[in-house]
Short mmCIF file of C-alpha atoms in Angstrom, two decimals:
data_model
loop_
_atom_site.label_atom_id
_atom_site.label_comp_id
_atom_site.label_asym_id
_atom_site.label_seq_id
_atom_site.Cartn_x
_atom_site.Cartn_y
_atom_site.Cartn_z
CA MET S 1 52.91 -6.39 -37.54
CA PHE S 2 51.54 -6.01 -41.00
CA GLN S 3 49.41 -3.30 -40.13
CA LEU S 4 51.83 -1.48 -38.60
CA LEU S 5 53.76 -1.02 -40.78
CA LEU S 6 50.95 0.24 -43.37
CA GLY S 7 50.79 2.69 -40.48
CA ILE S 8 54.50 3.58 -41.03
CA ILE S 9 54.03 3.54 -44.93
CA TYR S 10 50.92 5.99 -44.46
CA LEU S 11 53.05 8.39 -42.68
CA SER S 12 55.81 8.20 -45.33
CA PHE S 13 53.05 9.20 -48.22
CA ILE S 14 52.68 12.10 -46.28
CA SER S 15 56.05 13.02 -45.61
CA LEU S 16 56.64 12.43 -49.37
CA GLY S 17 53.96 15.14 -50.37
CA LEU S 18 55.34 17.63 -47.55
CA PRO S 19 58.76 18.93 -49.56
CA ASP S 20 56.82 19.21 -52.75
CA GLY S 21 55.16 22.50 -52.04
CA LEU S 22 57.45 24.47 -50.18
CA LEU S 23 59.70 25.80 -52.85
CA GLY S 24 56.26 27.64 -54.56
CA SER S 25 55.22 28.88 -51.38
CA ALA S 26 58.39 30.33 -49.99
CA TRP S 27 59.92 31.70 -53.44
CA PRO S 28 58.68 35.18 -52.88
CA SER S 29 60.26 35.56 -49.75
CA ILE S 30 63.60 33.94 -50.88
CA TYR S 31 64.09 35.64 -54.21
CA PRO S 32 64.06 39.21 -52.92
CA GLN S 33 66.41 38.57 -50.11
CA PHE S 34 68.91 36.53 -52.68
CA GLN S 35 68.52 39.33 -55.25
CA VAL S 36 67.68 37.01 -58.11
CA PRO S 37 65.10 37.27 -60.98
CA VAL S 38 61.89 35.35 -60.17
CA SER S 39 62.19 33.07 -62.70
CA TYR S 40 65.34 31.63 -60.97
CA ALA S 41 62.86 29.18 -59.24
CA GLY S 42 62.83 27.33 -62.54
CA ILE S 43 66.55 26.51 -62.17
CA LEU S 44 65.82 24.97 -58.87
CA SER S 45 62.71 23.10 -59.76
CA MET S 46 65.11 21.54 -62.47
CA ILE S 47 67.88 20.69 -60.36
CA ILE S 48 65.70 18.94 -57.96
CA SER S 49 63.21 16.90 -61.15
CA LEU S 50 66.28 16.08 -62.71
CA GLY S 51 68.08 14.26 -59.47
CA THR S 52 64.75 12.75 -58.83
CA ILE S 53 64.91 11.04 -62.61
CA VAL S 54 68.54 10.01 -61.57
CA SER S 55 67.09 7.93 -58.26
CA SER S 56 63.89 6.75 -60.21
CA LEU S 57 66.48 5.15 -62.72
CA GLN S 58 68.45 3.42 -59.73
CA SER S 59 65.80 2.35 -57.71
CA ASP S 60 65.78 -0.93 -58.95
CA ARG S 61 69.79 -1.47 -58.32
CA LEU S 62 69.08 -0.09 -54.79
CA THR S 63 65.92 -1.76 -53.33
CA ARG S 64 67.61 -4.74 -54.56
CA LYS S 65 70.90 -4.24 -52.67
CA LEU S 66 69.47 -2.58 -49.83
CA GLY S 67 65.82 -3.33 -49.54
CA THR S 68 62.71 -0.96 -49.49
CA GLY S 69 62.90 -0.36 -45.55
CA LYS S 70 66.63 0.91 -45.82
CA VAL S 71 66.34 3.04 -49.31
CA THR S 72 63.24 4.65 -47.47
CA ALA S 73 65.08 5.40 -44.35
CA VAL S 74 68.14 6.31 -46.08
CA SER S 75 66.37 8.57 -48.98
CA VAL S 76 63.88 10.33 -46.47
CA GLY S 77 67.63 10.81 -44.12
CA ILE S 78 68.88 12.83 -47.46
CA THR S 79 65.82 14.85 -47.95
CA ALA S 80 66.15 16.42 -44.48
CA ALA S 81 69.42 16.73 -44.69
CA ALA S 82 68.81 18.65 -47.93
CA LEU S 83 65.92 20.59 -46.18
CA PHE S 84 67.81 21.48 -43.08
CA GLY S 85 70.46 22.82 -46.04
CA PHE S 86 67.95 25.03 -47.31
CA SER S 87 66.98 26.38 -43.85
CA VAL S 88 70.70 27.44 -43.42
CA SER S 89 71.06 28.67 -47.05
CA SER S 90 72.48 32.41 -47.24
CA SER S 91 72.50 32.54 -51.16
CA PHE S 92 71.34 31.07 -54.30
CA TRP S 93 74.12 28.91 -55.44
CA MET S 94 73.88 27.28 -51.41
CA LEU S 95 70.24 26.50 -52.77
CA CYS S 96 71.11 25.37 -56.07
CA LEU S 97 73.94 22.88 -54.00
CA TRP S 98 71.44 21.43 -51.75
CA ALA S 99 68.97 21.26 -54.44
CA ILE S 100 70.92 18.62 -55.67
CA PRO S 101 70.35 15.92 -52.00
CA TYR S 102 66.72 16.97 -52.32
CA GLY S 103 66.06 15.50 -55.91
CA LEU S 104 68.18 12.75 -54.87
CA GLY S 105 66.25 12.03 -51.96
CA ALA S 106 62.74 12.05 -53.59
CA GLY S 107 63.40 9.12 -56.39
CA SER S 108 64.24 6.16 -54.98
CA VAL S 109 61.61 6.29 -52.26
CA ASP S 110 59.18 7.38 -54.56
CA ALA S 111 59.64 4.05 -56.96
CA SER S 112 60.77 1.96 -54.27
CA LEU S 113 57.60 2.73 -51.79
CA ASN S 114 54.91 2.30 -54.81
CA ASN S 115 56.49 -0.80 -55.98
CA TYR S 116 56.33 -2.55 -52.37
CA VAL S 117 52.78 -1.45 -51.57
CA ALA S 118 51.88 -2.89 -55.11
CA LEU S 119 52.94 -6.13 -54.57
CA HIS S 120 52.14 -6.20 -51.00
CA TYR S 121 48.72 -4.32 -50.38
CA GLU S 122 45.40 -3.99 -52.01
CA SER S 123 44.67 -1.56 -54.87
CA ARG S 124 42.59 0.16 -52.11
CA HIS S 125 45.52 1.31 -50.12
CA MET S 126 47.33 2.56 -53.13
CA SER S 127 44.67 4.84 -53.77
CA TRP S 128 44.42 6.27 -50.15
CA LEU S 129 48.28 6.23 -50.04
CA HIS S 130 48.47 9.07 -52.29
CA CYS S 131 45.35 10.47 -51.11
CA MET S 132 47.98 11.21 -48.01
CA TRP S 133 50.50 12.39 -50.52
CA GLY S 134 48.11 15.24 -50.88
CA VAL S 135 47.55 15.65 -47.37
CA GLY S 136 51.23 16.26 -47.24
CA ALA S 137 51.69 18.55 -50.32
CA ALA S 138 49.36 20.89 -48.75
CA GLY S 139 50.47 20.85 -45.33
CA GLY S 140 54.07 21.65 -46.82
CA PRO S 141 52.96 25.36 -47.86
CA TYR S 142 50.54 25.50 -44.68
CA ILE S 143 53.95 24.92 -42.40
CA MET S 144 55.68 27.34 -44.73
CA GLY S 145 52.49 30.20 -44.26
CA PHE S 146 52.26 29.59 -40.53
CA ALA S 147 56.25 30.29 -40.26
CA LEU S 148 55.52 33.56 -42.44
CA THR S 149 52.38 34.42 -40.88
CA ARG S 150 54.31 34.40 -37.18
CA GLY S 151 56.69 36.65 -38.11
CA MET S 152 59.34 33.80 -38.60
CA SER S 153 61.48 33.49 -41.96
CA TRP S 154 61.40 31.26 -44.78
CA ASN S 155 64.27 29.25 -43.47
CA ALA S 156 62.05 28.46 -40.35
CA GLY S 157 59.28 26.73 -42.09
CA TYR S 158 62.02 24.57 -44.03
CA ARG S 159 63.55 23.60 -40.92
CA ILE S 160 60.37 22.83 -39.29
CA VAL S 161 59.59 20.46 -42.10
CA ALA S 162 63.63 19.18 -41.90
CA VAL S 163 62.71 17.99 -38.21
CA LEU S 164 59.72 16.13 -39.33
CA GLN S 165 61.45 13.93 -41.78
CA LEU S 166 64.20 13.63 -39.89
CA LEU S 167 61.60 12.26 -36.92
CA LEU S 168 59.79 10.03 -40.06
CA THR S 169 63.62 8.94 -40.43
CA LEU S 170 64.28 7.60 -37.00
CA ILE S 171 60.79 6.07 -36.94
CA LEU S 172 62.06 4.20 -40.56
CA VAL S 173 65.04 3.12 -39.05
CA PHE S 174 62.97 1.35 -36.08
CA SER S 175 60.64 -0.55 -38.48
CA LEU S 176 63.17 -2.11 -40.86
CA PRO S 177 62.40 -5.59 -39.15
CA LEU S 178 59.20 -5.22 -40.23
CA TRP S 179 59.96 -5.02 -44.07
CA LYS S 180 59.67 -7.75 -46.24
CA LYS S 181 62.73 -8.80 -48.41
CA ARG S 182 62.74 -8.71 -52.21
CA PRO S 183 63.40 -12.58 -53.12
CA ARG S 184 67.11 -13.22 -54.34
CA THR S 185 66.07 -15.57 -56.86
CA VAL S 186 63.04 -15.67 -59.33
CA VAL S 187 61.51 -18.70 -61.08
CA SER S 188 62.15 -18.51 -65.05
CA GLY S 189 61.11 -21.21 -67.52
CA GLY S 190 60.51 -23.77 -64.55
CA LYS S 191 63.76 -23.53 -62.71
CA GLU S 192 65.03 -21.02 -60.27
CA ALA S 193 67.58 -18.43 -61.36
CA ALA S 194 69.30 -15.26 -59.16
CA ALA S 195 67.39 -12.09 -59.37
CA ARG S 196 69.14 -9.39 -61.28
CA THR S 197 69.43 -5.68 -61.87
CA LEU S 198 67.73 -4.99 -65.61
CA SER S 199 69.24 -2.59 -67.87
CA LEU S 200 67.42 0.37 -69.37
CA LYS S 201 67.82 -0.85 -72.84
CA GLU S 202 66.44 -4.22 -71.42
CA ILE S 203 63.26 -2.67 -69.48
CA LEU S 204 62.69 -0.63 -73.07
CA ARG S 205 62.24 -4.36 -74.65
CA ILE S 206 59.81 -5.91 -72.28
CA PRO S 207 56.18 -6.21 -74.16
CA GLY S 208 54.21 -3.26 -72.98
CA ALA S 209 56.85 -1.26 -71.34
CA LYS S 210 57.07 1.71 -73.94
CA GLU S 211 53.10 1.79 -73.52
CA VAL S 212 53.04 2.31 -69.71
CA PHE S 213 55.73 4.52 -69.91
CA ILE S 214 54.18 6.59 -72.49
CA ALA S 215 51.05 6.82 -70.39
CA PHE S 216 52.57 7.50 -67.31
CA PHE S 217 54.39 10.48 -69.21
CA CYS S 218 50.73 11.67 -70.57
CA TYR S 219 49.29 11.01 -66.88
CA CYS S 220 51.69 13.34 -65.43
CA ALA S 221 52.20 16.09 -68.05
CA LEU S 222 48.32 16.54 -68.19
CA GLU S 223 48.07 16.98 -64.45
CA GLN S 224 50.71 19.07 -63.64
CA THR S 225 50.08 21.30 -66.81
CA ALA S 226 45.96 21.55 -65.41
CA GLY S 227 47.57 22.74 -61.91
CA LEU S 228 50.09 25.23 -63.70
CA TRP S 229 47.67 26.95 -65.90
CA ALA S 230 44.29 26.50 -64.27
CA SER S 231 44.39 30.04 -62.70
CA SER S 232 45.42 31.65 -65.95
CA TYR S 233 43.14 30.13 -68.05
CA LEU S 234 40.69 31.24 -65.82
CA HIS S 235 42.04 34.71 -65.42
CA LEU S 236 43.08 35.65 -68.66
CA PHE S 237 40.37 33.68 -71.24
CA LYS S 238 37.30 33.70 -68.61
CA GLY S 239 37.75 36.91 -67.12
CA VAL S 240 38.30 35.81 -63.49
CA PRO S 241 39.81 38.15 -61.30
CA SER S 242 43.20 36.67 -60.33
CA GLU S 243 42.68 36.09 -56.62
CA THR S 244 39.44 33.99 -57.37
CA ALA S 245 41.34 32.32 -60.40
CA ALA S 246 43.97 31.20 -57.77
CA PHE S 247 41.06 29.95 -55.38
CA TYR S 248 38.85 28.16 -58.36
CA ALA S 249 42.50 26.10 -59.40
CA SER S 250 43.37 25.17 -56.09
CA MET S 251 39.66 23.05 -56.58
CA PHE S 252 41.92 21.23 -59.43
CA TYR S 253 43.78 19.31 -56.34
CA ILE S 254 40.93 19.22 -53.54
CA GLY S 255 39.24 17.10 -56.74
CA ILE S 256 42.06 15.03 -57.15
CA THR S 257 42.60 14.17 -53.52
CA ALA S 258 38.84 13.75 -52.72
CA GLY S 259 38.59 11.54 -55.53
CA ARG S 260 41.59 9.63 -54.23
CA ALA S 261 39.98 8.79 -50.95
CA LEU S 262 36.63 7.57 -53.02
CA SER S 263 38.62 5.80 -55.41
CA GLY S 264 39.93 3.15 -52.62
CA PHE S 265 36.52 2.48 -51.96
CA LEU S 266 35.41 1.77 -55.82
CA THR S 267 38.78 -0.44 -56.31
CA MET S 268 36.75 -3.25 -53.76
CA ARG S 269 34.61 -3.14 -56.92
CA PHE S 270 36.32 -2.53 -60.14
CA SER S 271 39.77 -3.77 -61.20
CA ASP S 272 42.80 -1.44 -61.69
CA VAL S 273 42.09 -1.25 -65.71
CA GLN S 274 38.64 -0.29 -65.26
CA MET S 275 39.14 2.47 -62.76
CA ILE S 276 41.79 3.95 -65.19
CA ARG S 277 39.60 3.86 -68.00
CA MET S 278 36.56 5.40 -65.70
CA GLY S 279 39.16 8.00 -64.86
CA CYS S 280 40.43 8.44 -68.44
CA GLY S 281 36.17 9.00 -69.30
CA ILE S 282 35.85 11.44 -66.67
CA ILE S 283 38.89 13.61 -67.25
CA GLY S 284 37.64 13.36 -71.03
CA ALA S 285 34.34 15.00 -69.49
CA GLY S 286 36.04 17.86 -67.70
CA GLY S 287 38.32 18.74 -70.79
CA LEU S 288 34.72 18.91 -72.95
CA ILE S 289 32.80 21.30 -69.98
CA LEU S 290 36.01 23.55 -70.20
CA LEU S 291 35.97 23.76 -73.66
CA LEU S 292 31.95 25.10 -73.30
CA PRO S 293 31.41 28.94 -74.01
CA LEU S 294 29.98 29.17 -70.92
CA GLY S 295 31.00 31.57 -67.43
CA ALA S 296 33.64 30.79 -64.66
CA GLU S 297 31.49 29.02 -62.42
CA VAL S 298 31.05 25.67 -65.23
CA SER S 299 35.13 26.19 -65.54
CA LEU S 300 35.05 25.64 -61.93
CA ALA S 301 32.67 22.24 -62.06
CA GLY S 302 35.09 21.42 -65.20
CA LEU S 303 38.49 21.87 -63.31
CA ILE S 304 36.82 20.07 -60.41
CA VAL S 305 35.47 17.00 -62.89
CA VAL S 306 39.31 16.78 -64.38
CA GLY S 307 40.74 16.66 -61.28
CA LEU S 308 38.38 13.72 -59.98
CA GLY S 309 39.33 11.89 -62.99
CA CYS S 310 42.51 12.34 -62.20
CA ALA S 311 42.12 10.72 -58.79
CA PRO S 312 42.50 7.00 -59.68
CA VAL S 313 44.72 6.92 -62.78
CA TYR S 314 48.67 7.55 -61.08
CA PRO S 315 48.00 5.02 -58.19
CA CYS S 316 46.15 2.53 -60.41
CA ILE S 317 48.59 2.37 -63.16
CA ILE S 318 51.11 1.62 -60.57
CA HIS S 319 49.26 -0.82 -58.54
CA SER S 320 48.66 -2.75 -61.53
CA THR S 321 52.53 -3.19 -62.79
CA PRO S 322 53.13 -6.32 -61.18
CA GLU S 323 50.09 -7.77 -62.81
CA HIS S 324 51.24 -6.43 -66.44
CA PHE S 325 54.68 -7.39 -65.81
CA GLY S 326 55.58 -9.93 -63.29
CA ALA S 327 56.52 -9.41 -59.61
CA GLU S 328 60.32 -9.93 -60.21
CA ARG S 329 60.34 -6.98 -62.76
CA SER S 330 57.72 -4.34 -61.30
CA GLN S 331 60.39 -2.60 -59.39
CA ALA S 332 62.57 -1.93 -62.59
CA ILE S 333 59.19 -0.84 -64.57
CA ILE S 334 57.93 1.28 -61.82
CA GLY S 335 61.61 2.98 -61.99
CA VAL S 336 61.51 4.46 -65.10
CA GLN S 337 58.12 4.96 -64.70
CA MET S 338 58.35 7.37 -62.12
CA ALA S 339 61.50 9.05 -64.08
CA CYS S 340 58.95 9.13 -67.37
CA ALA S 341 56.74 10.99 -64.60
CA TYR S 342 58.99 13.70 -63.94
CA VAL S 343 60.13 14.27 -67.45
CA GLY S 344 56.29 14.63 -68.19
CA SER S 345 55.79 17.25 -65.56
CA CYS S 346 59.39 19.18 -66.71
CA LEU S 347 58.67 19.24 -70.27
CA MET S 348 54.81 19.65 -71.27
CA PRO S 349 53.70 22.43 -68.87
CA PRO S 350 56.19 24.55 -70.12
CA LEU S 351 55.85 23.74 -73.76
CA PHE S 352 51.93 25.00 -73.46
CA GLY S 353 53.15 28.20 -71.89
CA ILE S 354 54.77 28.52 -75.37
CA ILE S 355 51.41 27.96 -76.63
CA ALA S 356 49.86 30.30 -74.70
CA ASN S 357 52.50 33.26 -75.04
CA HIS S 358 52.15 33.03 -78.61
CA ILE S 359 48.86 31.38 -79.71
CA THR S 360 46.23 31.49 -77.09
CA VAL S 361 45.63 30.12 -73.33
CA SER S 362 42.07 29.31 -74.64
CA LEU S 363 43.77 26.13 -76.13
CA LEU S 364 44.25 24.71 -72.62
CA PRO S 365 41.29 22.31 -72.39
CA VAL S 366 42.47 21.12 -76.55
CA TYR S 367 45.80 20.15 -75.04
CA LEU S 368 44.72 18.40 -72.08
CA LEU S 369 42.14 16.28 -74.31
CA ALA S 370 44.80 15.84 -76.82
CA ILE S 371 47.43 14.83 -73.81
CA LEU S 372 44.76 12.22 -72.45
CA VAL S 373 43.67 10.60 -76.02
CA LEU S 374 47.64 9.29 -75.98
CA MET S 375 47.50 8.44 -72.65
CA ALA S 376 44.14 6.20 -72.97
CA VAL S 377 45.79 4.91 -76.38
CA MET S 378 48.86 3.59 -74.47
CA HIS S 379 46.80 2.30 -71.84
CA GLU S 380 44.61 0.25 -74.27
CA LYS S 381 47.66 -0.88 -76.08
CA LEU S 382 49.19 -2.39 -73.03
CA THR S 383 46.00 -3.96 -71.77
CA GLU S 384 45.89 -5.69 -74.94
CA LYS S 385 49.55 -6.80 -75.02
CA THR S 386 49.11 -8.18 -71.18
CA LYS S 387 45.94 -10.08 -72.44
CA ARG S 388 47.55 -11.79 -75.26
CA ARG S 389 50.44 -12.80 -73.16
CA THR S 390 48.17 -14.40 -70.34
CA GLU S 391 45.84 -16.14 -72.91
#
């Protein structure tokens, strides 16, 4: 039964990725129909991200009350409803309305599922599960493209994914007896005490919390900035044709997905801390390759190397959270980590856009390396605080 639940969790991670690429792939068909500027995709993205941040911060409270299984089932159900809402929308304001549950459905399930896996499964599964997220993230645009090339509208693409999410919701409902419940008491000072939800102020006071939040902010800022601006960097600075640049940029995500498949095997030999350090070193090497004044092929290699380096960092930071902070506080920590991740994804790529617009896009490797240095420093400080606490 334990392995059956693991299979369901793998399906859930594919499901988490499916909606992520839909808006970008559908937007060229949506904005002319609704007669809005192309930039309005940013409004929808911000609404979704804000909803995700809010629900991530509430994940500890919801998981303590409902349990991981129910939170996952309800969240996927909400996402399915939101996707169906997108599919029947006839104006931009309706998309904005449905974007609210779209975001709210994503945050809690992401934090809750990640914490459950961190507590109950080995590190290799965390890497492979996030590899499955990559499969889902690639599958969403594929489904949208399939619908559009078959003469259907973008609405049909959203409807297909909504049906898939609904099917997963039913599977999750039937799997509820398999999920382990969180303990209602914790051992503190040799005595049992009732488990309780921590406030954000209490979470921030935990030694190492600020460091891991900044590290997670930096990782997601780095990944999203590289993914968003790699194509522009290659086209505007390296002179690569736009179509070729788009293909080259996709290699970054292929590097992440392939790297996470490989990381699952490496975690059998190396600890989470060692994997994160290894990832930071590889990202640094990729950033330095991008800085070399050589041709586009070398830059492509640099992007792939950066993607490979990114692969172990996200899953290993999450998986190591119970080790750093204890099982009773890991859900609260991971919830805030997820919120920080979305803040980093929202703020740092646009900030580089301002730099590219007013200075030069050639600063992309420098920008990525600066974020990397801060992330590595914060992770080392976290590791040192954990070491002192356990000695």
